Tab-separated table of C-alpha atoms in Angstrom:
chain	number	residue	atom	x	y	z
A	1325	MET	CA	58.195	-51.658	-14.566
A	1326	GLU	CA	60.042	-48.378	-14.116
A	1327	ILE	CA	58.303	-46.978	-17.194
A	1328	LEU	CA	54.920	-47.938	-15.693
A	1329	LEU	CA	55.741	-46.195	-12.400
A	1330	VAL	CA	56.833	-43.044	-14.224
A	1331	ALA	CA	53.613	-43.050	-16.263
A	1332	MET	CA	51.483	-43.444	-13.128
A	1333	CYS	CA	53.316	-40.568	-11.423
A	1334	CYS	CA	52.685	-38.339	-14.431
A	1335	LEU	CA	49.003	-39.302	-14.410
A	1336	VAL	CA	48.712	-38.397	-10.702
A	1337	VAL	CA	50.303	-35.001	-11.340
A	1338	VAL	CA	47.935	-34.280	-14.247
A	1339	VAL	CA	44.821	-35.327	-12.271
A	1340	GLY	CA	45.932	-33.250	-9.279
A	1341	GLY	CA	46.417	-30.214	-11.491
A	1342	LEU	CA	42.962	-30.600	-13.045
A	1343	ALA	CA	41.383	-30.920	-9.601
A	1344	ALA	CA	43.046	-27.718	-8.459
A	1345	VAL	CA	41.811	-25.839	-11.542
A	1346	ILE	CA	38.258	-27.149	-11.096
A	1347	GLY	CA	38.345	-26.206	-7.409
A	1348	VAL	CA	39.324	-22.626	-8.266
A	1349	VAL	CA	36.545	-22.342	-10.870
A	1350	VAL	CA	33.903	-23.678	-8.471
A	1351	SER	CA	35.153	-21.378	-5.703
A	1352	ARG	CA	34.909	-18.319	-7.968
A	1353	SER	CA	31.487	-19.338	-9.165
A	1354	ARG	CA	30.101	-19.620	-5.604
A	1355	SER	CA	31.698	-16.367	-4.467
A	1356	ARG	CA	30.397	-14.334	-7.408
A	1357	PRO	CA	27.725	-11.920	-6.145
A	1358	GLN	CA	24.259	-12.783	-7.373
A	1359	GLN	CA	22.400	-10.122	-9.307
A	1360	PRO	CA	19.287	-9.026	-7.438
A	1361	THR	CA	16.009	-10.023	-9.026
A	1362	LYS	CA	13.964	-6.973	-9.908
A	1363	ALA	CA	10.251	-7.317	-9.264
A	1364	PRO	CA	8.207	-6.647	-12.392
A	1365	GLY	CA	6.313	-3.348	-12.342
A	1366	ASP	CA	2.609	-2.909	-12.963
A	1367	PRO	CA	2.333	-2.780	-16.781
A	1368	LEU	CA	-0.983	-0.888	-16.499
A	1369	ARG	CA	0.282	1.807	-14.125
A	1370	ASP	CA	-0.396	5.305	-15.483
A	1371	ARG	CA	3.078	6.749	-15.068
A	1372	ASP	CA	2.213	9.819	-17.145
A	1373	ALA	CA	-0.508	10.749	-14.636
A	1374	ASP	CA	1.953	10.186	-11.760
A	1375	ALA	CA	4.460	12.528	-13.415
A	1376	LEU	CA	1.905	15.244	-14.190
A	1377	ARG	CA	-0.345	15.032	-11.125
A	1378	GLY	CA	1.920	13.503	-8.468
A	1379	ASP	CA	2.017	9.944	-7.150
A	1380	PRO	CA	-0.636	9.223	-4.456
A	1381	ARG	CA	1.407	6.211	-3.318
A	1382	ARG	CA	4.073	8.608	-2.018
A	1383	LEU	CA	1.826	10.934	-0.018
A	1384	LYS	CA	3.154	11.953	3.390
A	1385	PRO	CA	2.453	14.507	6.115
A	1386	GLY	CA	3.126	18.058	4.943
A	1387	ASP	CA	2.137	17.462	1.315
A	1388	ILE	CA	-0.705	19.427	-0.281
A	1389	VAL	CA	-3.509	17.581	-2.099
A	1390	GLU	CA	-6.036	19.255	-4.367
A	1391	ILE	CA	-9.238	17.255	-4.813
A	1392	ARG	CA	-11.856	18.642	-7.210
A	1393	GLY	CA	-10.641	22.187	-6.683
A	1394	THR	CA	-10.326	22.050	-2.875
A	1395	SER	CA	-6.842	22.112	-1.370
A	1396	TYR	CA	-6.023	19.996	1.678
A	1397	ALA	CA	-2.915	19.654	3.813
A	1398	VAL	CA	-1.886	16.124	4.768
A	1399	ARG	CA	-1.805	16.165	8.590
A	1400	GLY	CA	-0.967	12.526	9.164
A	1401	SER	CA	-0.660	9.163	7.422
A	1402	ILE	CA	-1.479	5.596	8.409
A	1403	ARG	CA	0.095	2.567	6.724
A	1404	LEU	CA	-1.850	-0.658	7.149
A	1405	VAL	CA	-0.747	-4.237	6.500
A	1406	GLU	CA	-2.905	-7.367	6.462
A	1407	GLY	CA	-1.005	-10.498	5.437
A	1408	GLY	CA	0.580	-9.689	2.084
A	1409	TRP	CA	-1.770	-6.749	1.454
A	1410	SER	CA	-1.087	-3.104	2.315
A	1411	TRP	CA	-2.754	0.270	1.861
A	1412	ALA	CA	-2.628	3.806	3.252
A	1413	GLU	CA	-5.016	6.357	4.732
A	1414	HIS	CA	-4.160	10.062	4.942
A	1415	LEU	CA	-5.808	12.637	7.210
A	1416	LEU	CA	-6.593	15.817	5.239
A	1417	ASP	CA	-7.439	19.285	6.531
A	1418	ASP	CA	-8.716	22.177	4.404
A	1419	ALA	CA	-8.537	25.935	5.043
A	1420	ALA	CA	-11.892	25.874	6.859
A	1421	GLY	CA	-10.742	23.138	9.225
A	1422	VAL	CA	-12.860	20.412	7.603
A	1423	ARG	CA	-11.178	17.040	8.011
A	1424	ARG	CA	-11.425	14.202	5.521
A	1425	TRP	CA	-9.546	10.963	4.899
A	1426	LEU	CA	-8.050	9.842	1.598
A	1427	SER	CA	-7.430	6.112	1.202
A	1428	VAL	CA	-4.893	4.898	-1.355
A	1429	GLU	CA	-4.980	1.260	-2.391
A	1430	GLU	CA	-3.917	-0.863	-5.377
A	1431	ASP	CA	-6.514	-3.555	-5.973
A	1432	PRO	CA	-4.593	-4.224	-8.278
A	1433	GLU	CA	-5.328	-0.905	-10.034
A	1434	LEU	CA	-4.967	2.325	-8.079
A	1435	GLU	CA	-8.096	3.140	-6.049
A	1436	LEU	CA	-8.611	6.526	-4.380
A	1437	VAL	CA	-11.521	7.109	-1.996
A	1438	LEU	CA	-12.356	10.352	-0.171
A	1439	TRP	CA	-13.982	9.696	3.221
A	1440	GLY	CA	-16.014	11.801	5.596
A	1441	ALA	CA	-16.721	10.816	9.209
A	1442	GLU	CA	-20.354	10.283	10.209
A	1443	LYS	CA	-20.355	11.556	13.774
A	1444	GLY	CA	-23.171	10.270	15.936
A	1445	ALA	CA	-24.085	7.401	13.615
A	1446	THR	CA	-25.646	4.524	15.556
A	1447	VAL	CA	-25.449	1.891	12.836
A	1448	THR	CA	-23.151	-1.095	13.494
A	1449	PRO	CA	-21.405	-3.527	11.117
A	1450	GLY	CA	-21.931	-7.222	10.588
A	1451	ALA	CA	-25.121	-7.545	8.551
A	1452	PRO	CA	-24.958	-8.549	4.861
A	1453	THR	CA	-26.702	-5.279	3.899
A	1454	ILE	CA	-27.040	-1.959	5.727
A	1455	ASP	CA	-29.433	0.893	4.966
A	1456	PHE	CA	-27.814	4.224	5.805
A	1457	ALA	CA	-28.272	7.837	4.663
A	1458	GLY	CA	-30.844	6.850	2.037
A	1459	ARG	CA	-28.787	4.070	0.417
A	1460	ARG	CA	-28.487	0.331	0.739
A	1461	TYR	CA	-24.927	-0.901	1.142
A	1462	ASN	CA	-23.776	-4.469	0.571
A	1463	TRP	CA	-20.985	-6.110	2.566
A	1464	ASN	CA	-17.704	-6.178	0.641
A	1465	GLU	CA	-14.916	-7.254	3.005
A	1466	SER	CA	-13.781	-7.260	6.616
A	1467	GLY	CA	-10.658	-8.127	8.568
A	1468	GLN	CA	-7.935	-6.943	10.921
A	1469	ALA	CA	-4.710	-5.146	10.046
A	1470	ARG	CA	-1.639	-3.801	11.778
A	1471	TYR	CA	-0.874	-0.106	11.352
A	1472	THR	CA	1.862	2.450	11.819
A	1473	ALA	CA	0.991	6.135	12.066
A	1474	VAL	CA	3.074	9.246	11.416
A	1475	GLY	CA	2.182	12.895	11.775
A	1476	ASN	CA	-1.004	14.114	13.439
A	1477	THR	CA	-3.535	11.265	13.335
A	1478	GLY	CA	-4.691	11.078	16.954
A	1479	LEU	CA	-3.563	7.436	17.105
A	1480	ASP	CA	-0.755	5.584	18.829
A	1481	PRO	CA	2.360	5.185	16.637
A	1482	SER	CA	1.418	1.538	15.997
A	1483	GLY	CA	-1.278	-0.972	16.811
A	1484	THR	CA	-4.116	-2.994	15.308
A	1485	MET	CA	-7.268	-2.016	13.488
A	1486	ARG	CA	-10.506	-3.888	12.666
A	1487	TYR	CA	-12.682	-2.953	9.705
A	1488	HIS	CA	-15.877	-3.745	7.792
A	1489	ASP	CA	-16.345	-2.279	4.300
A	1490	TYR	CA	-19.629	-1.954	2.400
A	1491	GLN	CA	-20.437	-0.699	-1.100
A	1492	ALA	CA	-23.516	0.654	-2.858
A	1493	PRO	CA	-24.267	0.740	-6.592
A	1494	GLY	CA	-22.449	3.624	-8.233
A	1495	GLY	CA	-19.307	3.339	-6.106
A	1496	ALA	CA	-20.510	4.836	-2.797
A	1497	ARG	CA	-18.722	3.345	0.222
A	1498	LEU	CA	-19.566	2.791	3.872
A	1499	SER	CA	-16.765	1.921	6.277
A	1500	PHE	CA	-16.507	0.853	9.907
A	1501	GLU	CA	-13.091	1.071	11.587
A	1502	ALA	CA	-12.012	0.415	15.170
A	1503	TYR	CA	-8.452	1.187	16.259
A	1504	GLY	CA	-7.140	-0.666	19.299
A	1505	GLU	CA	-9.850	-0.961	21.950
A	1506	ALA	CA	-11.867	2.012	20.646
A	1507	GLY	CA	-15.395	1.662	19.323
A	1508	TRP	CA	-16.504	1.714	15.715
A	1509	GLU	CA	-15.994	4.856	13.649
A	1510	VAL	CA	-18.386	5.239	10.712
A	1511	ALA	CA	-17.467	6.988	7.452
A	1512	LEU	CA	-19.005	7.471	4.023
A	1513	GLY	CA	-16.684	7.336	1.018
A	1514	GLU	CA	-16.731	8.543	-2.569
A	1515	LEU	CA	-14.649	6.847	-5.254
A	1516	LEU	CA	-12.419	9.360	-7.050
A	1517	HIS	CA	-11.106	9.404	-10.586
A	1518	ARG	CA	-7.357	9.749	-11.015
A	1519	GLY	CA	-7.877	13.147	-12.626
A	1520	ASP	CA	-9.710	14.432	-9.518
A	1521	VAL	CA	-6.483	14.426	-7.492
A	1522	MET	CA	-3.457	16.702	-7.823
A	1523	ILE	CA	-0.522	16.331	-5.421
A	1524	TYR	CA	2.082	18.930	-4.481
A	1525	PRO	CA	4.912	17.200	-2.567
A	1526	GLN	CA	6.232	19.903	-0.243
A	1527	SER	CA	9.623	18.211	0.233
A	1528	GLU	CA	10.351	18.910	-3.439
A	1529	VAL	CA	9.386	22.578	-3.308
A	1530	GLY	CA	12.298	25.024	-3.482
């Protein structure tokens, strides 16, 4: 009987020791910092062009952009978000004071469009097709996004924006945008090739 009691005591000690070891292992496992998951990059992204010509995704006020031989200063930038989608629009100003907008979007490939405002246009959005400036444009997409603005854009620092986008054969674009409670602004856009755009980030100069 005494031998049995001694054996049971030894068994309790052994089990207790194993439990303590297991507890330490589990505790260390839970407290070990998890390695962050790195999002996969775009395998088709032209990183050589970004290195040689600058990355349009990083444009900001103060940078210089050369488009087809014309140099523009970036006066202001707007970042827009709609659900899980985001894009940017940059206000450009050349030496003659001509203002244009450059939109930068990944859809999923990089898309660059140079826009010019059509002041005094009376056309309104909503129809499936619109005839304007000698072309017929077909509805492409519409929606509402939230924006944040930096630099000189003429807009509040943040707010909402509504839009209707149309396209014509050959890549011509027609856009309607309304920021806040303002009325529709009409612009014509031209799709650019990546090689049309050279960026000089001023923060890296000197």
